[in-house]
CSV table of C-alpha atoms in Angstrom, one decimal:
chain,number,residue,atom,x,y,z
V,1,UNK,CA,0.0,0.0,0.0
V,2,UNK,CA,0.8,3.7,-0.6
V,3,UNK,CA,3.2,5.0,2.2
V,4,UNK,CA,0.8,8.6,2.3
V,5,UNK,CA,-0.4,10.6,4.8
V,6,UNK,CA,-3.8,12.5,4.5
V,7,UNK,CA,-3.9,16.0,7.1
V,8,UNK,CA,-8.1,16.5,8.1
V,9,UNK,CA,-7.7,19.7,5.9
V,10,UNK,CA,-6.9,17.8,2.9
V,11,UNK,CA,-9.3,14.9,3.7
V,12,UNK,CA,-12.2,17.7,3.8
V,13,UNK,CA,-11.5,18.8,0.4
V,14,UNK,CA,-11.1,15.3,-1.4
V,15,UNK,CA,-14.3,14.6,0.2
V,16,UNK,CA,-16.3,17.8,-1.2
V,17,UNK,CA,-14.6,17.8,-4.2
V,18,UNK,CA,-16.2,13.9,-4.6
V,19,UNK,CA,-19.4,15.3,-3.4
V,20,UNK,CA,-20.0,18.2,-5.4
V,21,UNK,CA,-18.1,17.0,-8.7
V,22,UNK,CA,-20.7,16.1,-11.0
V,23,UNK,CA,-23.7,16.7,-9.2
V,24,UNK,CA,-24.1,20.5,-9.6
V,25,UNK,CA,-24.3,20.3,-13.1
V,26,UNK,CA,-26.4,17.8,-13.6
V,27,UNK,CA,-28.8,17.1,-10.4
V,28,UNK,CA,-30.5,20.8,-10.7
V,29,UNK,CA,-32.3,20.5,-14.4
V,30,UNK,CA,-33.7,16.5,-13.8
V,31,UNK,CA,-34.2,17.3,-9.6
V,32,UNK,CA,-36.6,20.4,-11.0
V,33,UNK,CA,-38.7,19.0,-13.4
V,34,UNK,CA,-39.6,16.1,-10.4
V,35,UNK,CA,-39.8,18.4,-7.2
V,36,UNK,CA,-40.2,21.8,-8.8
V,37,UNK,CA,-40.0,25.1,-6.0
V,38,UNK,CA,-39.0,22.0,-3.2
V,39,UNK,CA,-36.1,20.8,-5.2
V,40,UNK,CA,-33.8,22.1,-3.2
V,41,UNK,CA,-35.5,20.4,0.2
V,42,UNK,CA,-34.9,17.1,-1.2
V,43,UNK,CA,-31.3,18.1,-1.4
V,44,UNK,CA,-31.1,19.0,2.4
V,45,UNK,CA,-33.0,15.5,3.3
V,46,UNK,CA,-30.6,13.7,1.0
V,47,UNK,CA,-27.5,15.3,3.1
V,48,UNK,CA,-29.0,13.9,6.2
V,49,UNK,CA,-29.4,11.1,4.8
V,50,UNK,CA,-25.5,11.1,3.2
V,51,UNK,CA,-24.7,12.4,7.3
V,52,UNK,CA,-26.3,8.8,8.7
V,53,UNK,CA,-24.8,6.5,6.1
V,54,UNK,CA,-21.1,8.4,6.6
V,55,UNK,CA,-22.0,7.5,10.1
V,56,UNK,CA,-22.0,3.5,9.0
V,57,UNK,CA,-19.2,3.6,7.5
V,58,UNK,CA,-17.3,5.6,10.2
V,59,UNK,CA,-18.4,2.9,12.8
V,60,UNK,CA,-17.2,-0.2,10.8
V,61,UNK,CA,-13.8,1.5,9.7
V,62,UNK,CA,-13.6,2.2,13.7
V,63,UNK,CA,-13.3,-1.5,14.0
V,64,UNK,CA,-10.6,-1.9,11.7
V,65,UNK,CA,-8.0,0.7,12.0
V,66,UNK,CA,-5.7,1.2,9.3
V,67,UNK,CA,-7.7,-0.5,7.2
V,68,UNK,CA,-10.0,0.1,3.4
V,69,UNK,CA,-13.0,-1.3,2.4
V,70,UNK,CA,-11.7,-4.1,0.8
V,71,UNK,CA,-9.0,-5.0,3.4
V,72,UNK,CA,-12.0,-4.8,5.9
V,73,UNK,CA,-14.3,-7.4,3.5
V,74,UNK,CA,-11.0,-9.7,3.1
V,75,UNK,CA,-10.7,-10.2,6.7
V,76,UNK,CA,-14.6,-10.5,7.7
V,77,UNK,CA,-15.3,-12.8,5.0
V,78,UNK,CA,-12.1,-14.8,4.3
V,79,UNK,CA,-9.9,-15.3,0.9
V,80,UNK,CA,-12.8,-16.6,-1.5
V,81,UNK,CA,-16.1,-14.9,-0.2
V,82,UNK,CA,-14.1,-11.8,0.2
V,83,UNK,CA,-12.2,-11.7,-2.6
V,84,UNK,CA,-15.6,-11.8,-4.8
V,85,UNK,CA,-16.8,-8.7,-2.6
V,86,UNK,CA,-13.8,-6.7,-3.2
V,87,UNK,CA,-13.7,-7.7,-7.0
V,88,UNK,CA,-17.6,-6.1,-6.8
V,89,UNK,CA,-16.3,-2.8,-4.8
V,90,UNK,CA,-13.2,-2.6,-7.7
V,91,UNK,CA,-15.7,-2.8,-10.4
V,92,UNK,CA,-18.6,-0.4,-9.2
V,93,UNK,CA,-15.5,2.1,-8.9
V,94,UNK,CA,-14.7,1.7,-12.1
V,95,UNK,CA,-18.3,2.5,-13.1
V,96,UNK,CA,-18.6,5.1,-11.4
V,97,UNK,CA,-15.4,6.5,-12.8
V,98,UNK,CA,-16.8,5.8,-16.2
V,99,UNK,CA,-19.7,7.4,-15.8
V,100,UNK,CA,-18.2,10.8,-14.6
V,101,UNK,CA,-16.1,10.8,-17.4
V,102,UNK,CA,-18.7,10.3,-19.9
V,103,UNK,CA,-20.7,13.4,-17.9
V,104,UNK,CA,-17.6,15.4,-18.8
V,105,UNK,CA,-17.6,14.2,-22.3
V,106,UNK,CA,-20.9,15.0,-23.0
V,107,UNK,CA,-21.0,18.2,-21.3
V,108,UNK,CA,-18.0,19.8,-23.3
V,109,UNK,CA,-19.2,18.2,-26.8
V,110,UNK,CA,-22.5,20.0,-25.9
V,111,UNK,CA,-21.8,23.1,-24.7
V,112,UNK,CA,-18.0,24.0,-25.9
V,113,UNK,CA,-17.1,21.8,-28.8
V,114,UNK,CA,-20.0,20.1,-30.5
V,115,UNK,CA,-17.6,19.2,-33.6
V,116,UNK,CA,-15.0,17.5,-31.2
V,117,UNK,CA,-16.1,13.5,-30.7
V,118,UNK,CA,-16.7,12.0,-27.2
V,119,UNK,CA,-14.4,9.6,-27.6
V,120,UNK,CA,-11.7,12.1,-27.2
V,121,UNK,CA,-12.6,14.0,-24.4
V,122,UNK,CA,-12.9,10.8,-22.9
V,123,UNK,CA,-9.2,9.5,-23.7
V,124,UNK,CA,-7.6,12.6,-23.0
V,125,UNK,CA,-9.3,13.2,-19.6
V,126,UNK,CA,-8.6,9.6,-18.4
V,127,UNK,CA,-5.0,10.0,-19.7
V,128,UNK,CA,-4.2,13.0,-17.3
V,129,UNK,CA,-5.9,11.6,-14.6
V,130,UNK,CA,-4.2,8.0,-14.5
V,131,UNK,CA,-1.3,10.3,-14.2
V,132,UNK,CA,-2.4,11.8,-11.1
V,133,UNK,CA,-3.8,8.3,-9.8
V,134,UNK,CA,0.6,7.0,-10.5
V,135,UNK,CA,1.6,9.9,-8.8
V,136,UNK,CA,-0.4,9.1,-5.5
V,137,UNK,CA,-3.3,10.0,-3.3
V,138,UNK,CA,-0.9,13.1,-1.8
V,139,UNK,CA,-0.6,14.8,-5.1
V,140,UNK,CA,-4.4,14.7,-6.1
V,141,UNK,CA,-5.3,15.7,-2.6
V,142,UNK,CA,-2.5,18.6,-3.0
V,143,UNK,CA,-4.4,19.8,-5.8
V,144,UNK,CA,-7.9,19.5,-3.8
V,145,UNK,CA,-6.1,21.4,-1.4
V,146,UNK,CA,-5.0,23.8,-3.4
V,147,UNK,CA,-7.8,24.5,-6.0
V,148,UNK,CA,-10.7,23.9,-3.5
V,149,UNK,CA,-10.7,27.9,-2.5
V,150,UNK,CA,-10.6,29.3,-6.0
V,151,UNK,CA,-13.6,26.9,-7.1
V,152,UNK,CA,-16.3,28.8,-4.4
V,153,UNK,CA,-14.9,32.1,-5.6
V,154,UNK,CA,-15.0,31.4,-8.9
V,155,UNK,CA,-18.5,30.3,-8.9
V,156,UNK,CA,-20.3,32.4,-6.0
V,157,UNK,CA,-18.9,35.8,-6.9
V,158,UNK,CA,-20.2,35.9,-10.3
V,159,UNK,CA,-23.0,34.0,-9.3
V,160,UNK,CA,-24.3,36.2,-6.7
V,161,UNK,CA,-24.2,39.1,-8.8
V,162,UNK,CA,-27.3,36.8,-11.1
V,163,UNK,CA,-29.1,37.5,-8.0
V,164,UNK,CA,-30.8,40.5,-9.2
V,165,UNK,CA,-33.0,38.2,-11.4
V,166,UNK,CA,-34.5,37.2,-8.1
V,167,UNK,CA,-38.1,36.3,-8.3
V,168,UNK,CA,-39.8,35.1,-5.5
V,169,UNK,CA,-43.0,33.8,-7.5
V,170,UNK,CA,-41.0,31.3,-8.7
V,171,UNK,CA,-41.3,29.7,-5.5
V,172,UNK,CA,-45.4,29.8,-5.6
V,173,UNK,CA,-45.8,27.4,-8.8
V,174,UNK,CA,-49.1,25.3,-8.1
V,175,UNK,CA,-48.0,21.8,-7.0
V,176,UNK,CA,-49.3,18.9,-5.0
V,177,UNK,CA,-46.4,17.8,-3.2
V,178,UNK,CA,-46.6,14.7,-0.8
V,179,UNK,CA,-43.0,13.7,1.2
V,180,UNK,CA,-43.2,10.5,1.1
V,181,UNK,CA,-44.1,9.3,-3.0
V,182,UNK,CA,-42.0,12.6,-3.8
V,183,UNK,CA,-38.7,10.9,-2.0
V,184,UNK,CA,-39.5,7.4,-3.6
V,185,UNK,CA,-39.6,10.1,-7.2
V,186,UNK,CA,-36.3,11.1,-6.5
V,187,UNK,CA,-34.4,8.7,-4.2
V,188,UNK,CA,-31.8,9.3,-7.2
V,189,UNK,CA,-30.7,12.5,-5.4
V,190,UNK,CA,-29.9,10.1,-2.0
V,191,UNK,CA,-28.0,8.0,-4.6
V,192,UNK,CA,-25.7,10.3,-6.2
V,193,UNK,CA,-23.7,11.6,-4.5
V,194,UNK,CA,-24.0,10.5,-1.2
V,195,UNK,CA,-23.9,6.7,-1.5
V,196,UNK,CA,-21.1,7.3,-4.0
V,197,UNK,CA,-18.5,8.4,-0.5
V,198,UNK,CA,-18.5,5.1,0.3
V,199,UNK,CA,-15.3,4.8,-2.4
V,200,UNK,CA,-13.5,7.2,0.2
V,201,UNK,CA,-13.4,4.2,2.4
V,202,UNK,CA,-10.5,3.4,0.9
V,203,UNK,CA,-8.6,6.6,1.8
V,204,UNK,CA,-9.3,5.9,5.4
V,205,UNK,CA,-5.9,4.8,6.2
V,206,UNK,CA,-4.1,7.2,4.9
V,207,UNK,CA,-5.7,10.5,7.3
V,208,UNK,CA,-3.5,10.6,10.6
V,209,UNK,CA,-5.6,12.7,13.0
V,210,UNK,CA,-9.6,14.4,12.3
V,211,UNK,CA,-10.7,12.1,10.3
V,212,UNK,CA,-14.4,11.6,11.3
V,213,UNK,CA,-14.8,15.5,11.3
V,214,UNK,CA,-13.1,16.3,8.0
V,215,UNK,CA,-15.4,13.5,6.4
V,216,UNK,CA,-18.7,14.7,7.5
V,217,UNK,CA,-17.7,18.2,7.5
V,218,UNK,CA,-16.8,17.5,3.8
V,219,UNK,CA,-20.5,15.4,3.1
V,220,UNK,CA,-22.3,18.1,5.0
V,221,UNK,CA,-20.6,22.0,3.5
V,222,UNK,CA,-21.0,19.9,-0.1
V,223,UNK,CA,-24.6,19.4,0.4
V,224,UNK,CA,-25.2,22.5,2.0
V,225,UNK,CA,-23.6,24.1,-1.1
V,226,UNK,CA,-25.7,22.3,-3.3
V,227,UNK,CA,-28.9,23.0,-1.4
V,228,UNK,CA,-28.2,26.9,-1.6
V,229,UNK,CA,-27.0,25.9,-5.5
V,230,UNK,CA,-30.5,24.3,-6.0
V,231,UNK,CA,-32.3,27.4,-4.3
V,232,UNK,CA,-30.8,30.4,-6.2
V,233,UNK,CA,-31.3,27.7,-9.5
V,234,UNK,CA,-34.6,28.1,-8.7
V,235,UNK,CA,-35.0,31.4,-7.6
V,236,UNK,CA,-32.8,32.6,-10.8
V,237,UNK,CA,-34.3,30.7,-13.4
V,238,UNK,CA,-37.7,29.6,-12.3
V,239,UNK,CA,-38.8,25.7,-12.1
V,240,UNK,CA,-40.5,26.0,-15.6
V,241,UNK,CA,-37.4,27.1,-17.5
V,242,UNK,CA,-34.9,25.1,-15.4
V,243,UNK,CA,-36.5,21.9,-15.6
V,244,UNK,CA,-36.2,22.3,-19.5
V,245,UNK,CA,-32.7,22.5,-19.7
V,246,UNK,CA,-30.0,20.0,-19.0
V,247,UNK,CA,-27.3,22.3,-17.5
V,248,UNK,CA,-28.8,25.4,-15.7
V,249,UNK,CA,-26.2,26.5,-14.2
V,250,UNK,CA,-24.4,26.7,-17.2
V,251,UNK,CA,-27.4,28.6,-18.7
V,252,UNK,CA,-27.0,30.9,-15.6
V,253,UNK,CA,-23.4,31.8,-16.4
V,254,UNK,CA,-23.9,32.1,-20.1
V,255,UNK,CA,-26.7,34.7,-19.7
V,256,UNK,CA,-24.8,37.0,-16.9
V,257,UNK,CA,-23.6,40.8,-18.1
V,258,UNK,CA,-21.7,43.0,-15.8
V,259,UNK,CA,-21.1,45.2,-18.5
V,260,UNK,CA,-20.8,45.4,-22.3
V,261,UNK,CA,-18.1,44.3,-22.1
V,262,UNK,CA,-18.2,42.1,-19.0
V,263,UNK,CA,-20.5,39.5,-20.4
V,264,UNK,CA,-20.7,35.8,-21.1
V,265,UNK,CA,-19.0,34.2,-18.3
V,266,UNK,CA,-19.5,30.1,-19.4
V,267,UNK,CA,-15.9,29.7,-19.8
V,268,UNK,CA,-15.7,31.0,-15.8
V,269,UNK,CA,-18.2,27.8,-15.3
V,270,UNK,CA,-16.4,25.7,-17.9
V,271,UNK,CA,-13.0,26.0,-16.2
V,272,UNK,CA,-14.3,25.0,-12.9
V,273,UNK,CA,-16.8,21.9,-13.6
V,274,UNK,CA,-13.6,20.7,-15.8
V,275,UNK,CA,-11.5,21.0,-12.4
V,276,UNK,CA,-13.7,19.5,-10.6
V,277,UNK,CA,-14.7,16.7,-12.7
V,278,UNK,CA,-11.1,15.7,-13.2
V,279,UNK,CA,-10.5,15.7,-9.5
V,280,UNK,CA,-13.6,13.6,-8.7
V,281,UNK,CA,-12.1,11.1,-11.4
V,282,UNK,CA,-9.2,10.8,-10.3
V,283,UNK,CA,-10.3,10.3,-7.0
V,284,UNK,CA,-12.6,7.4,-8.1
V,285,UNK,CA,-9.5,6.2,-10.0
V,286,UNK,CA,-7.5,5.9,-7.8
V,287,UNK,CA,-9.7,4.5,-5.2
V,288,UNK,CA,-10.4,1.6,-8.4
V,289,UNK,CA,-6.2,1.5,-9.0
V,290,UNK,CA,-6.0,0.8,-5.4
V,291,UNK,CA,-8.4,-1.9,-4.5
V,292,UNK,CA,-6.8,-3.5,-7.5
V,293,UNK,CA,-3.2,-3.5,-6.2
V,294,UNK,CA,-4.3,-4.9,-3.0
V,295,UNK,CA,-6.2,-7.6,-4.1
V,296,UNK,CA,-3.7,-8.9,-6.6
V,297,UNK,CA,-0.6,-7.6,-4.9
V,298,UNK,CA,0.5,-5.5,-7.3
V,299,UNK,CA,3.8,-2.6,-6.7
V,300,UNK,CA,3.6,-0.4,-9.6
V,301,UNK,CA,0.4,2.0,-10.1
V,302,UNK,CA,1.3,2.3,-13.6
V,303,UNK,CA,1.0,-1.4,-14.6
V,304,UNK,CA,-2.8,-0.8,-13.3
V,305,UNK,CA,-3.8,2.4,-14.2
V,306,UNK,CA,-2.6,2.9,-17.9
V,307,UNK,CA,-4.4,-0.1,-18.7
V,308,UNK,CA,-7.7,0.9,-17.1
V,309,UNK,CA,-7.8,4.0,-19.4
V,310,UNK,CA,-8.6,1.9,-22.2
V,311,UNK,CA,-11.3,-0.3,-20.4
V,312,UNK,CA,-12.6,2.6,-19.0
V,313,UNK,CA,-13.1,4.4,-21.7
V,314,UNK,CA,-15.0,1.9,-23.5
V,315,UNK,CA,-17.2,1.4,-20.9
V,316,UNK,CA,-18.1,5.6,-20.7
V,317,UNK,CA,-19.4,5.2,-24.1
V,318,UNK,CA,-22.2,2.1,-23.8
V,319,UNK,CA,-24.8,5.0,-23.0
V,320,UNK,CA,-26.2,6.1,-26.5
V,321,UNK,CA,-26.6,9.9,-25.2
V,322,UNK,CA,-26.7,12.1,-22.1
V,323,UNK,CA,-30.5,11.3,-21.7
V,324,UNK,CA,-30.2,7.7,-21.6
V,325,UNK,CA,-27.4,8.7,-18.7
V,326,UNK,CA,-30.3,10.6,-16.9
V,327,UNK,CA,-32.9,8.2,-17.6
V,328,UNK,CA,-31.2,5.0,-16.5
V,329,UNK,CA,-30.0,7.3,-12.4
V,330,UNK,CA,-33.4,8.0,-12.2
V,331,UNK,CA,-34.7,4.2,-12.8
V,332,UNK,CA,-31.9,2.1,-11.5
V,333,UNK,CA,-28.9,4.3,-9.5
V,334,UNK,CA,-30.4,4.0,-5.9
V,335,UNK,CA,-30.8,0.1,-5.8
V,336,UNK,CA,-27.6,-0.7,-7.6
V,337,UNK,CA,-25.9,1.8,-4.6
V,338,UNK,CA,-27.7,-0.1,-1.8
V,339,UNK,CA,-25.9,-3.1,-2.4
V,340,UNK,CA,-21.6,-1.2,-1.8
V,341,UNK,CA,-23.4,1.5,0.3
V,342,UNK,CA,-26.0,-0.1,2.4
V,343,UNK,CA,-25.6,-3.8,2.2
V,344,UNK,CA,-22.4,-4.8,2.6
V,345,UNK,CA,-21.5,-2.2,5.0
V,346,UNK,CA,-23.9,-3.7,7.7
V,347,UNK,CA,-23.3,-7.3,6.5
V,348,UNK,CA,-20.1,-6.6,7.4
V,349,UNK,CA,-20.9,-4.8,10.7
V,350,UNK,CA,-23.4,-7.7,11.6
V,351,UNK,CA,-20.2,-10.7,11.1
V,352,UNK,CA,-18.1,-8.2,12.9
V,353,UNK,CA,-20.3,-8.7,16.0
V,354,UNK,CA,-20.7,-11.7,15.7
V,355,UNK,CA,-16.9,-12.4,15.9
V,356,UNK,CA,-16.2,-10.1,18.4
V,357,UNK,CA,-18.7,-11.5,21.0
V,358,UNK,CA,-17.2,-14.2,22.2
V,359,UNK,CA,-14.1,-12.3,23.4
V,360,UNK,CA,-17.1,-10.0,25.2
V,361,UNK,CA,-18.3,-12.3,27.0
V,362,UNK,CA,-14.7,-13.8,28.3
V,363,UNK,CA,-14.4,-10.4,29.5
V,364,UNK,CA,-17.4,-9.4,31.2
V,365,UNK,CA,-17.3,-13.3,32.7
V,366,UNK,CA,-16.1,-13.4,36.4
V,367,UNK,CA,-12.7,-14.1,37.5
C-alpha cells in the first residue's frame, strides 16, 4: 500500500470535491422538473441522509483501523467470499469512474465543442488523470487542497451578482407535493452523491488525525452548497425554464452581463466543472487502482492504471446519449448503490459482531 499521509484539511476537500463533482451540473435541471419550488429540500433530506450512512461507514472503519474497504471485507469474509466482494467494490469504482467521465464528455461536446467527438474527451481526460492516480493520493489531494478555495470564488462571486434576477413567484408554482411518493420520485438524489463516499473508504488509512470530522464536515458543506446551489437555481431561473434545460447553471453563467463588455462568463463555469470533474475522477481512480493492487498484490500503479484508461473508456461510451445517462440514475442508481453503500456495509458490521462477541463475553465473565 501507498506509504501517504492525508492532514483532516486535505481529507475535507477530497471529500467535497467527490461530493460536489458532477452533481451540480447535472442534479439541478432533472431534480426540477420532479420536485419543482422543493427541489432544493430534497437536497437537504438527501444530506442527512449522506450524514447517517457516513455515520456506518465511520463505525465499521472504527473496528478496523488502518484498514480500506476491501482490506475490511478480506478479513470479515475470508480469501474466497471476500475476494468476490472486493472484485464487486473494484468494479462499481470503475463504473462510477466511467460514468463521470462520460458526464464530462458530453458536457464539453454540448456546450464547448459540439464538432469534437466523445471519444476524445474521454481518452484525453482519463490519460491525465491515471497520471495523477501513479503519482499518488498526496498529489491529487495537494491539488484538492489547493484549488478547493478558487472553485467557491470562482462560482459564488459571479454568481451572486445573477441574483438581481430574483423572483420570488418562482417559489409559488401550483403543485401537489406529498414527502413520502415525492422521496420514492427522486431517491436518485440520495443516490448520487452521497452513497457514491463510500469509495473514500479506501482513503481511510491514509488521514493521521480528524478524520471523522473532515469527512462529514466534507458530506455536510458539499450538500449545503448544493442545497443553496438548487435554491438560487430556482430562484434565478424559475422551475419552468430550469427543468427544460440540461445544465442550468451553465445557462445561468452564459446569460450573466456585468457590463458590455463584461459579459458571457460560461468559460468561468467551464473552467471549474472541468476541475472539478477531473478531481472527482481521479479520486474514483484511484480509489479503483488501489483496491486492485491490493487484491492482486501488485507494486507499480502504472502497470494498473494505464491499462484501465482503455477499459474505461470503452465502458463511458455504452450509454447512447446524455438522456439515456439521466434516464437510467433516475430508474436504476439507488438500488444498484444499496448493495456497496448499504448492504455490505452492515453485512459486514453484523459478522463483525458476531466475531467479536465471544471475546465479550470472556471479559465481562467473572474471574
Amino acid at each position: 500500500m501507498e506509504n501517504a499521509r492525508l492532514s483532516g484539511w486535505q481529507m475535507f476537500t477530497v471529500t467535497y470535491s467527490l461530493v460536489i463533482g458532477t452533481t451540480y451540473i447535472l442534479l439541478p435541471g432533472k431534480l426540477m422538473a420532479d420536485a419543482k419550488q422543493y427541489a432544493w429540500l430534497i437536497v437537504v433530506w438527501s444530506t442527512l441522509y449522506g450524514l447517517l450512512l457516513a455515520g456506518v461507514w465511520l463505525y465499521l472503519a472504527k473496528h478496523y483501523p488502518g484498514k480500506g474497504i476491501i482490506e475490511i471485507a478480506n478479513e470479515v469474509l475470508g480469501k474466497w467470499a471476500g475476494g468476490a466482494v472486493s472484485i464487486l467494490y473494484i468494479l462499481f469504482f470503475i463504473q462510477m469512474a466511467s460514468w463521470v467521465t462520460r458526464n464530462l464528455g458530453d458536457f464539453m461536446h454540448s456546450t464547448l465543442m459540439p464538432r469534437t467527438p466523445v471519444p476524445m474527451f474521454v481518452i484525453l481526460t482519463l490519460f491525465a488523470c491515471a497520471y495523477a492516480v501513479v503519482k499518488g493520493i498526496e498529489t491529487i489531494a495537494i491539488v484538492c487542497e489547493l484549488i478547493t478555495p478558487y472553485m467557491v470564488l470562482a462560482f459564488w462571486l459571479p454568481f451572486s451578482f445573477m441574483l438581481r434576477e430574483w423572483d420570488w413567484t418562482y417559489f409559488k408554482v401550483p403543485f401537489d407535493f406529498q414527502i413520502m411518493p415525492m422521496m420514492i420520485k427522486t431517491n436518485y438524489v440520495f443516490a448520487f452523491p452521497y452513497m457514491e463516499t463510500v469509495a473514500l473508504m479506501m482513503l481511510f488509512p491514509f488521514v493521521g488525525q480528524r478524520l471523522k470530522t473532515s469527512y462529514l464536515l466534507g458530506i455536510g458543506i458539499g450538500g449545503c452548497i448544493l442545497t443553496l446551489c438548487m435554491f438560487f437555481t430556482i430562484g434565478i431561473l424559475g422551475t419552468s425554464r430550469g427543468s427544460a434545460l440540461v445544465y442550468p447553471i451553465f445557462t445561468i453563467f452564459r446569460e450573466m452581463q456585468f457590463s458590455r463588455f463584461i459579459e458571457h462568463l460560461e468559460a468561468v463555469i467551464s473552467i471549474n466543472i472541468l476541475l472539478l470533474v477531473c478531481l472527482k475522477l481521479s479520486i474514483l481512480f484511484y480509489c479503483a487502482v488501489l483496491g486492485i493492487c491490493q487484491l492482486f498484490k501488485v507494486e507499480k500503479r502504472a502497470a494498473v492504471a494505464y491499462p484501465l484508461v482503455w477499459f474505461m473508456s470503452a465502458y463511458s461510451l455504452l450509454f447512447a446519449n446524455i438522456l439515456e445517462n439521466i434516464v437510467w440514475i433516475q430508474k436504476y442508481l439507488f438500488p444498484y448503490y444499496m448493495l456497496f453503500a448499504i448492504i455490505i456495509p452492515v453485512l459486514l458490521i453484523f459478522l463483525t459482531w458476531i466475531r467479536n462477541k465471544p471475546k465479550l463475553l470472556r471479559n465481562q465473565s467473572p474471574a
